[in-house]
PDB file of C-alpha atoms and ligand atoms in Angstrom:
ATOM      1  CA  MET J   1     -37.071 -11.054  27.560  1.00  0.00           C
ATOM      2  CA  GLU J   2     -36.370  -6.975  28.009  1.00  0.00           C
ATOM      3  CA  LYS J   3     -32.819  -5.734  27.090  1.00  0.00           C
ATOM      4  CA  LEU J   4     -31.927  -3.527  29.994  1.00  0.00           C
ATOM      5  CA  GLU J   5     -28.852  -1.419  31.204  1.00  0.00           C
ATOM      6  CA  GLN J   6     -25.517  -2.934  29.831  1.00  0.00           C
ATOM      7  CA  LEU J   7     -23.127  -4.640  32.712  1.00  0.00           C
ATOM      8  CA  TYR J   8     -20.228  -4.700  31.208  1.00  0.00           C
ATOM      9  CA  GLU J   9     -18.180  -4.179  27.937  1.00  0.00           C
ATOM     10  CA  GLY J  10     -15.532  -6.796  27.373  1.00  0.00           C
ATOM     11  CA  LYS J  11     -13.034  -6.366  23.925  1.00  0.00           C
ATOM     12  CA  ALA J  12     -15.407  -8.751  21.431  1.00  0.00           C
ATOM     13  CA  LYS J  13     -18.989  -8.286  23.634  1.00  0.00           C
ATOM     14  CA  ARG J  14     -21.377  -5.974  25.992  1.00  0.00           C
ATOM     15  CA  VAL J  15     -23.482  -7.861  28.358  1.00  0.00           C
ATOM     16  CA  TYR J  16     -26.950  -6.328  29.245  1.00  0.00           C
ATOM     17  CA  ARG J  17     -28.856  -7.421  32.360  1.00  0.00           C
ATOM     18  CA  THR J  18     -32.823  -7.888  31.664  1.00  0.00           C
ATOM     19  CA  ASP J  19     -36.158  -8.152  33.054  1.00  0.00           C
ATOM     20  CA  ASN J  20     -35.054 -11.693  34.565  1.00  0.00           C
ATOM     21  CA  PRO J  21     -32.293 -11.916  36.940  1.00  0.00           C
ATOM     22  CA  ASP J  22     -31.549 -15.203  35.768  1.00  0.00           C
ATOM     23  CA  TYR J  23     -30.648 -14.094  31.961  1.00  0.00           C
ATOM     24  CA  TYR J  24     -28.155 -11.780  30.332  1.00  0.00           C
ATOM     25  CA  TRP J  25     -28.140 -10.332  26.966  1.00  0.00           C
ATOM     26  CA  VAL J  26     -25.296 -10.513  25.184  1.00  0.00           C
ATOM     27  CA  GLU J  27     -24.013  -8.306  21.711  1.00  0.00           C
ATOM     28  CA  TYR J  28     -21.467  -9.814  20.042  1.00  0.00           C
ATOM     29  CA  LYS J  29     -18.964  -6.210  18.437  1.00  0.00           C
ATOM     30  CA  ASP J  30     -16.826  -6.198  15.412  1.00  0.00           C
ATOM     31  CA  ASP J  31     -14.138  -4.626  17.244  1.00  0.00           C
ATOM     32  CA  ALA J  32     -11.343  -7.037  17.280  1.00  0.00           C
ATOM     33  CA  THR J  33      -7.987  -7.058  19.849  1.00  0.00           C
ATOM     34  CA  ALA J  34      -5.103  -9.069  20.239  1.00  0.00           C
ATOM     35  CA  PHE J  35      -1.671  -9.235  21.934  1.00  0.00           C
ATOM     36  CA  ASN J  36      -3.748  -8.710  25.391  1.00  0.00           C
ATOM     37  CA  GLY J  37      -4.946  -5.481  23.707  1.00  0.00           C
ATOM     38  CA  LEU J  38      -2.184  -4.339  21.743  1.00  0.00           C
ATOM     39  CA  LYS J  39      -3.215  -4.358  18.404  1.00  0.00           C
ATOM     40  CA  LYS J  40      -7.023  -3.454  18.304  1.00  0.00           C
ATOM     41  CA  GLY J  41      -9.161  -2.947  14.858  1.00  0.00           C
ATOM     42  CA  THR J  42     -12.181  -4.027  13.541  1.00  0.00           C
ATOM     43  CA  ILE J  43     -13.367  -7.234  11.452  1.00  0.00           C
ATOM     44  CA  THR J  44     -17.033  -6.301   9.290  1.00  0.00           C
ATOM     45  CA  ASN J  45     -19.378  -8.669  10.312  1.00  0.00           C
ATOM     46  CA  LYS J  46     -17.814 -10.834  13.131  1.00  0.00           C
ATOM     47  CA  GLY J  47     -19.803  -9.935  15.464  1.00  0.00           C
ATOM     48  CA  SER J  48     -22.391 -11.032  13.865  1.00  0.00           C
ATOM     49  CA  LEU J  49     -20.492 -14.172  12.265  1.00  0.00           C
ATOM     50  CA  ASN J  50     -19.304 -15.018  15.508  1.00  0.00           C
ATOM     51  CA  ASN J  51     -22.880 -14.801  17.491  1.00  0.00           C
ATOM     52  CA  ARG J  52     -24.239 -17.690  14.938  1.00  0.00           C
ATOM     53  CA  ILE J  53     -21.230 -19.657  15.150  1.00  0.00           C
ATOM     54  CA  SER J  54     -21.276 -19.348  18.495  1.00  0.00           C
ATOM     55  CA  ALA J  55     -25.200 -20.371  18.664  1.00  0.00           C
ATOM     56  CA  TYR J  56     -24.174 -22.872  16.534  1.00  0.00           C
ATOM     57  CA  PHE J  57     -21.820 -24.987  18.486  1.00  0.00           C
ATOM     58  CA  PHE J  58     -23.739 -24.479  21.712  1.00  0.00           C
ATOM     59  CA  ARG J  59     -26.791 -26.175  20.179  1.00  0.00           C
ATOM     60  CA  MET J  60     -24.264 -29.127  18.633  1.00  0.00           C
ATOM     61  CA  LEU J  61     -22.348 -29.128  21.605  1.00  0.00           C
ATOM     62  CA  ALA J  62     -26.236 -29.096  23.612  1.00  0.00           C
ATOM     63  CA  LYS J  63     -26.975 -32.386  21.627  1.00  0.00           C
ATOM     64  CA  ASN J  64     -24.022 -34.357  22.606  1.00  0.00           C
ATOM     65  CA  GLY J  65     -24.663 -33.663  26.504  1.00  0.00           C
ATOM     66  CA  ILE J  66     -22.880 -30.638  26.815  1.00  0.00           C
ATOM     67  CA  ASP J  67     -24.271 -27.762  28.767  1.00  0.00           C
ATOM     68  CA  SER J  68     -23.491 -24.206  28.143  1.00  0.00           C
ATOM     69  CA  HIS J  69     -24.734 -20.776  29.288  1.00  0.00           C
ATOM     70  CA  PHE J  70     -26.496 -20.224  25.623  1.00  0.00           C
ATOM     71  CA  VAL J  71     -30.218 -20.001  25.588  1.00  0.00           C
ATOM     72  CA  GLU J  72     -31.536 -18.516  22.576  1.00  0.00           C
ATOM     73  CA  GLU J  73     -30.152 -16.189  19.468  1.00  0.00           C
ATOM     74  CA  LYS J  74     -32.436 -12.852  19.995  1.00  0.00           C
ATOM     75  CA  SER J  75     -31.101 -11.037  16.641  1.00  0.00           C
ATOM     76  CA  ASP J  76     -27.728 -11.493  14.365  1.00  0.00           C
ATOM     77  CA  ARG J  77     -25.445 -10.389  16.672  1.00  0.00           C
ATOM     78  CA  GLU J  78     -27.290 -11.086  20.239  1.00  0.00           C
ATOM     79  CA  MET J  79     -27.927 -14.143  22.501  1.00  0.00           C
ATOM     80  CA  ILE J  80     -29.494 -15.160  25.306  1.00  0.00           C
ATOM     81  CA  VAL J  81     -27.262 -17.029  28.077  1.00  0.00           C
ATOM     82  CA  LYS J  82     -27.879 -17.932  31.639  1.00  0.00           C
ATOM     83  CA  ALA J  83     -26.303 -15.350  34.403  1.00  0.00           C
ATOM     84  CA  LEU J  84     -23.042 -16.895  34.803  1.00  0.00           C
ATOM     85  CA  LYS J  85     -20.748 -16.106  37.849  1.00  0.00           C
ATOM     86  CA  ILE J  86     -17.390 -16.325  35.793  1.00  0.00           C
ATOM     87  CA  ILE J  87     -14.638 -18.963  36.976  1.00  0.00           C
ATOM     88  CA  LEU J  88     -11.181 -16.814  36.118  1.00  0.00           C
ATOM     89  CA  VAL J  89      -9.700 -19.697  34.495  1.00  0.00           C
ATOM     90  CA  GLU J  90      -8.854 -19.466  30.705  1.00  0.00           C
ATOM     91  CA  VAL J  91      -8.997 -23.018  29.451  1.00  0.00           C
ATOM     92  CA  VAL J  92      -6.540 -23.927  26.021  1.00  0.00           C
ATOM     93  CA  VAL J  93      -7.002 -27.424  24.882  1.00  0.00           C
ATOM     94  CA  ARG J  94      -4.383 -28.026  22.037  1.00  0.00           C
ATOM     95  CA  ASN J  95      -4.154 -30.823  19.504  1.00  0.00           C
ATOM     96  CA  ILE J  96      -1.681 -28.891  17.018  1.00  0.00           C
ATOM     97  CA  ALA J  97       1.058 -26.795  18.322  1.00  0.00           C
ATOM     98  CA  ALA J  98       0.602 -23.714  17.416  1.00  0.00           C
ATOM     99  CA  GLY J  99       1.122 -19.867  18.647  1.00  0.00           C
ATOM    100  CA  SER J 100       2.315 -19.279  22.434  1.00  0.00           C
ATOM    101  CA  LEU J 101       2.847 -23.370  22.632  1.00  0.00           C
ATOM    102  CA  ALA J 102       4.823 -23.823  19.361  1.00  0.00           C
ATOM    103  CA  LYS J 103       6.620 -20.563  20.645  1.00  0.00           C
ATOM    104  CA  ARG J 104       7.161 -21.004  24.410  1.00  0.00           C
ATOM    105  CA  LEU J 105       8.370 -25.099  23.704  1.00  0.00           C
ATOM    106  CA  GLY J 106      10.428 -24.470  20.399  1.00  0.00           C
ATOM    107  CA  LEU J 107       8.342 -26.235  17.997  1.00  0.00           C
ATOM    108  CA  GLU J 108       7.450 -25.851  14.371  1.00  0.00           C
ATOM    109  CA  GLU J 109       3.770 -24.584  13.936  1.00  0.00           C
ATOM    110  CA  GLY J 110       2.076 -27.409  13.038  1.00  0.00           C
ATOM    111  CA  THR J 111       4.234 -30.099  14.770  1.00  0.00           C
ATOM    112  CA  PRO J 112       1.246 -33.022  16.000  1.00  0.00           C
ATOM    113  CA  LEU J 113       0.993 -33.213  19.514  1.00  0.00           C
ATOM    114  CA  GLN J 114       1.650 -36.839  20.126  1.00  0.00           C
ATOM    115  CA  SER J 115      -1.639 -36.534  23.110  1.00  0.00           C
ATOM    116  CA  THR J 116      -3.369 -33.458  23.145  1.00  0.00           C
ATOM    117  CA  VAL J 117      -2.535 -30.857  25.879  1.00  0.00           C
ATOM    118  CA  VAL J 118      -4.902 -28.906  28.547  1.00  0.00           C
ATOM    119  CA  GLU J 119      -3.324 -25.463  29.979  1.00  0.00           C
ATOM    120  CA  TYR J 120      -4.916 -22.903  32.150  1.00  0.00           C
ATOM    121  CA  TYR J 121      -4.650 -19.293  31.739  1.00  0.00           C
ATOM    122  CA  TYR J 122      -5.481 -16.982  35.123  1.00  0.00           C
ATOM    123  CA  LYS J 123      -8.128 -14.382  33.425  1.00  0.00           C
ATOM    124  CA  SER J 124      -6.784 -11.180  33.971  1.00  0.00           C
ATOM    125  CA  ASP J 125      -5.982  -8.483  31.346  1.00  0.00           C
ATOM    126  CA  GLU J 126      -3.725  -6.212  34.227  1.00  0.00           C
ATOM    127  CA  LEU J 127      -1.419  -9.390  34.185  1.00  0.00           C
ATOM    128  CA  GLY J 128      -1.829 -10.147  30.623  1.00  0.00           C
ATOM    129  CA  ASP J 129      -3.026 -13.624  31.496  1.00  0.00           C
ATOM    130  CA  PRO J 130       0.027 -15.805  32.512  1.00  0.00           C
ATOM    131  CA  LEU J 131       0.064 -19.607  32.238  1.00  0.00           C
ATOM    132  CA  ILE J 132      -1.305 -21.665  35.652  1.00  0.00           C
ATOM    133  CA  ASN J 133      -1.743 -25.020  36.846  1.00  0.00           C
ATOM    134  CA  ASP J 134      -3.807 -26.893  39.308  1.00  0.00           C
ATOM    135  CA  ASP J 135      -1.586 -26.094  42.376  1.00  0.00           C
ATOM    136  CA  HIS J 136      -1.816 -22.032  41.442  1.00  0.00           C
ATOM    137  CA  ILE J 137      -5.078 -22.598  41.014  1.00  0.00           C
ATOM    138  CA  GLN J 138      -5.432 -23.601  44.557  1.00  0.00           C
ATOM    139  CA  ALA J 139      -3.562 -21.500  46.280  1.00  0.00           C
ATOM    140  CA  ILE J 140      -5.540 -18.649  44.825  1.00  0.00           C
ATOM    141  CA  ASN J 141      -9.007 -19.953  45.484  1.00  0.00           C
ATOM    142  CA  LEU J 142      -9.466 -19.626  41.676  1.00  0.00           C
ATOM    143  CA  ALA J 143     -11.506 -23.005  41.748  1.00  0.00           C
ATOM    144  CA  THR J 144     -12.033 -26.329  43.814  1.00  0.00           C
ATOM    145  CA  PRO J 145     -10.013 -29.553  42.827  1.00  0.00           C
ATOM    146  CA  GLU J 146     -13.598 -30.664  42.156  1.00  0.00           C
ATOM    147  CA  GLN J 147     -14.558 -28.111  39.889  1.00  0.00           C
ATOM    148  CA  MET J 148     -11.235 -28.267  38.314  1.00  0.00           C
ATOM    149  CA  ALA J 149     -11.475 -32.376  37.634  1.00  0.00           C
ATOM    150  CA  ARG J 150     -15.392 -31.341  36.030  1.00  0.00           C
ATOM    151  CA  ILE J 151     -13.629 -28.287  33.732  1.00  0.00           C
ATOM    152  CA  ARG J 152     -10.827 -30.348  32.000  1.00  0.00           C
ATOM    153  CA  GLU J 153     -13.146 -33.655  31.542  1.00  0.00           C
ATOM    154  CA  ILE J 154     -15.768 -31.269  29.708  1.00  0.00           C
ATOM    155  CA  ALA J 155     -12.893 -29.556  28.104  1.00  0.00           C
ATOM    156  CA  LEU J 156     -12.087 -32.829  26.908  1.00  0.00           C
ATOM    157  CA  LYS J 157     -14.997 -33.859  25.279  1.00  0.00           C
ATOM    158  CA  VAL J 158     -15.757 -30.432  23.776  1.00  0.00           C
ATOM    159  CA  ASN J 159     -12.184 -31.148  21.760  1.00  0.00           C
ATOM    160  CA  GLU J 160     -13.718 -34.499  20.166  1.00  0.00           C
ATOM    161  CA  VAL J 161     -16.969 -33.617  19.892  1.00  0.00           C
ATOM    162  CA  LEU J 162     -15.815 -30.321  17.834  1.00  0.00           C
ATOM    163  CA  ARG J 163     -13.071 -32.146  16.542  1.00  0.00           C
ATOM    164  CA  SER J 164     -14.799 -34.731  14.553  1.00  0.00           C
ATOM    165  CA  HIS J 165     -17.373 -32.598  13.731  1.00  0.00           C
ATOM    166  CA  LEU J 166     -14.983 -30.246  12.340  1.00  0.00           C
ATOM    167  CA  ALA J 167     -12.901 -32.678  10.368  1.00  0.00           C
ATOM    168  CA  GLY J 168     -16.012 -33.550   8.507  1.00  0.00           C
ATOM    169  CA  ARG J 169     -16.336 -29.822   7.186  1.00  0.00           C
ATOM    170  CA  ASP J 170     -12.517 -30.212   6.345  1.00  0.00           C
ATOM    171  CA  ILE J 171     -11.455 -28.198   9.404  1.00  0.00           C
ATOM    172  CA  GLU J 172      -8.373 -28.886  11.299  1.00  0.00           C
ATOM    173  CA  LEU J 173      -9.192 -28.002  14.751  1.00  0.00           C
ATOM    174  CA  VAL J 174      -5.869 -26.712  16.046  1.00  0.00           C
ATOM    175  CA  ASP J 175      -6.447 -25.486  19.707  1.00  0.00           C
ATOM    176  CA  PHE J 176      -9.188 -23.296  21.433  1.00  0.00           C
ATOM    177  CA  LYS J 177     -10.003 -21.728  24.822  1.00  0.00           C
ATOM    178  CA  LEU J 178     -12.841 -22.190  26.659  1.00  0.00           C
ATOM    179  CA  GLU J 179     -14.796 -20.015  30.072  1.00  0.00           C
ATOM    180  CA  PHE J 180     -16.583 -21.588  32.671  1.00  0.00           C
ATOM    181  CA  GLY J 181     -18.517 -20.360  35.044  1.00  0.00           C
ATOM    182  CA  LEU J 182     -21.360 -21.010  37.979  1.00  0.00           C
ATOM    183  CA  HIS J 183     -25.276 -20.497  37.039  1.00  0.00           C
ATOM    184  CA  LYS J 184     -26.426 -20.925  40.638  1.00  0.00           C
ATOM    185  CA  ASP J 185     -24.821 -24.320  41.674  1.00  0.00           C
ATOM    186  CA  GLU J 186     -24.491 -26.079  38.357  1.00  0.00           C
ATOM    187  CA  LEU J 187     -20.867 -25.376  36.502  1.00  0.00           C
ATOM    188  CA  LEU J 188     -21.700 -24.418  32.519  1.00  0.00           C
ATOM    189  CA  LEU J 189     -19.887 -23.685  29.364  1.00  0.00           C
ATOM    190  CA  GLY J 190     -19.701 -19.901  29.018  1.00  0.00           C
ATOM    191  CA  ASP J 191     -17.740 -17.169  26.596  1.00  0.00           C
ATOM    192  CA  GLU J 192     -18.267 -17.851  23.239  1.00  0.00           C
ATOM    193  CA  ILE J 193     -16.656 -20.854  20.818  1.00  0.00           C
ATOM    194  CA  SER J 194     -15.553 -19.127  17.258  1.00  0.00           C
ATOM    195  CA  PRO J 195     -12.563 -18.070  15.043  1.00  0.00           C
ATOM    196  CA  ASP J 196     -11.988 -15.436  17.569  1.00  0.00           C
ATOM    197  CA  THR J 197     -11.418 -18.159  19.919  1.00  0.00           C
ATOM    198  CA  CYS J 198     -10.196 -21.015  18.005  1.00  0.00           C
ATOM    199  CA  ARG J 199      -7.363 -21.667  15.409  1.00  0.00           C
ATOM    200  CA  PHE J 200      -8.775 -23.580  12.406  1.00  0.00           C
ATOM    201  CA  TRP J 201      -7.112 -24.647   9.626  1.00  0.00           C
ATOM    202  CA  ASP J 202      -8.111 -26.454   6.278  1.00  0.00           C
ATOM    203  CA  LYS J 203      -7.507 -29.788   6.623  1.00  0.00           C
ATOM    204  CA  HIS J 204      -5.858 -29.606   2.693  1.00  0.00           C
ATOM    205  CA  THR J 205      -4.104 -26.287   2.107  1.00  0.00           C
ATOM    206  CA  ARG J 206      -3.487 -25.539   6.553  1.00  0.00           C
ATOM    207  CA  GLU J 207      -5.013 -21.930   4.989  1.00  0.00           C
ATOM    208  CA  LYS J 208      -5.766 -20.108   8.587  1.00  0.00           C
ATOM    209  CA  LEU J 209      -9.373 -19.332   9.072  1.00  0.00           C
ATOM    210  CA  ASP J 210      -9.559 -18.047  12.190  1.00  0.00           C
ATOM    211  CA  LYS J 211      -8.534 -14.726  14.181  1.00  0.00           C
ATOM    212  CA  ASP J 212      -4.966 -15.344  13.367  1.00  0.00           C
ATOM    213  CA  ARG J 213      -5.572 -13.541   9.738  1.00  0.00           C
ATOM    214  CA  PHE J 214      -6.222 -10.339  11.607  1.00  0.00           C
ATOM    215  CA  ARG J 215      -2.851 -11.305  14.833  1.00  0.00           C
ATOM    216  CA  ARG J 216      -0.761 -11.795  12.320  1.00  0.00           C
ATOM    217  CA  ASP J 217      -1.935  -9.303   9.118  1.00  0.00           C
ATOM    218  CA  LEU J 218      -2.703 -12.168   6.688  1.00  0.00           C
ATOM    219  CA  GLY J 219      -5.500 -10.504   5.246  1.00  0.00           C
ATOM    220  CA  ASN J 220      -9.260 -11.583   4.302  1.00  0.00           C
ATOM    221  CA  VAL J 221     -10.074 -11.847   7.876  1.00  0.00           C
ATOM    222  CA  GLU J 222     -13.812 -11.769   7.127  1.00  0.00           C
ATOM    223  CA  GLU J 223     -14.025 -13.999   4.260  1.00  0.00           C
ATOM    224  CA  ALA J 224     -12.195 -16.675   6.921  1.00  0.00           C
ATOM    225  CA  TYR J 225     -15.107 -15.904   9.312  1.00  0.00           C
ATOM    226  CA  GLN J 226     -17.634 -16.360   6.425  1.00  0.00           C
ATOM    227  CA  GLU J 227     -16.099 -19.280   5.061  1.00  0.00           C
ATOM    228  CA  VAL J 228     -16.047 -21.519   8.649  1.00  0.00           C
ATOM    229  CA  TYR J 229     -20.012 -20.554   8.701  1.00  0.00           C
ATOM    230  CA  ARG J 230     -20.325 -21.624   5.389  1.00  0.00           C
ATOM    231  CA  ARG J 231     -18.646 -24.498   5.992  1.00  0.00           C
ATOM    232  CA  LEU J 232     -20.895 -25.143   8.733  1.00  0.00           C
ATOM    233  CA  THR J 233     -24.080 -24.694   7.689  1.00  0.00           C
ATOM    234  CA  ARG J 234     -23.638 -25.760   4.020  1.00  0.00           C
TER     235      ARG J 234
HETATM  236  O1  C5P E 301      -1.848 -18.185  22.145  1.00  0.00           O
HETATM  237  P1  C5P E 301      -2.256 -19.092  22.121  1.00  0.00           P
HETATM  238  O2  C5P E 301      -1.471 -19.613  21.343  1.00  0.00           O
HETATM  239  O3  C5P E 301      -2.027 -19.411  23.634  1.00  0.00           O
HETATM  240  O4  C5P E 301      -3.844 -19.609  21.696  1.00  0.00           O
HETATM  241  C1  C5P E 301      -4.225 -20.841  21.911  1.00  0.00           C
HETATM  242  C2  C5P E 301      -6.048 -20.879  21.610  1.00  0.00           C
HETATM  243  O5  C5P E 301      -6.395 -20.058  22.544  1.00  0.00           O
HETATM  244  C3  C5P E 301      -6.086 -19.677  20.561  1.00  0.00           C
HETATM  245  O6  C5P E 301      -7.046 -20.678  19.614  1.00  0.00           O
HETATM  246  C4  C5P E 301      -6.556 -18.442  20.484  1.00  0.00           C
HETATM  247  O7  C5P E 301      -7.458 -18.312  19.469  1.00  0.00           O
HETATM  248  C5  C5P E 301      -6.984 -18.751  22.236  1.00  0.00           C
HETATM  249  N1  C5P E 301      -6.958 -17.492  22.933  1.00  0.00           N
HETATM  250  C6  C5P E 301      -8.068 -16.862  23.189  1.00  0.00           C
HETATM  251  N2  C5P E 301      -8.127 -16.088  24.096  1.00  0.00           N
HETATM  252  C7  C5P E 301      -7.180 -15.760  24.769  1.00  0.00           C
HETATM  253  C8  C5P E 301      -5.995 -16.018  24.971  1.00  0.00           C
HETATM  254  C9  C5P E 301      -5.594 -17.518  23.554  1.00  0.00           C
HETATM  255  O8  C5P E 301      -9.506 -17.206  22.854  1.00  0.00           O
HETATM  256  N3  C5P E 301      -7.012 -14.697  25.935  1.00  0.00           N
END
């Protein structure tokens, strides 16, 4: 497959066209942003680590019956994915209160949630990704009720599979964000699954092994991402 012109540059990735219209070529960048782009920086080797960690998770989910856009790794920081028409709903799944949920509900970070919380955000940089519900999604035509039912089902299954897999690596899955899209008529998991898009805490010390180290200036960001990769592949 040939890498052709760039189609899109996002905050963490560049997407290129290929000689096959069914596939995109994705390059993961070292650039890091937080707070809707207000905080900017770079994390050494992040692109390569997130590419490898995402590929690892997408392969593992496929073995558990959850299909994604992932096709194959092309290099340390590049992968081939199926071309998706992205649904503009970001899906967040939470097991433990942290981040914006802890703040919104006045909970201490680390409070276990009695049941899993699934939230939807409208994927819009301009609006700062506002929290939305199923009614908003229908009202502005972001996805059909059937698609949302399937998205919720897949998101909860991803949570179960990731959670038990990570528990075996002494990592607690606090929360994470997923994106979905349509490839022809098939609904598929898209984007990435990495320390940029998940909260991972060490099971024993609760040390943060994710992008909160960058967001909150905690230091050792690259080391945390390396540690996640090391635990997954050891
Ligand atoms: O900030 P908040 O607590 O709502 O984030 C919940 C989860 O979703 C975190 O794991 C965070 O990394 C992820 N997230 C993301 N992209 C966003 C917003 C949140 O990956 N635009």
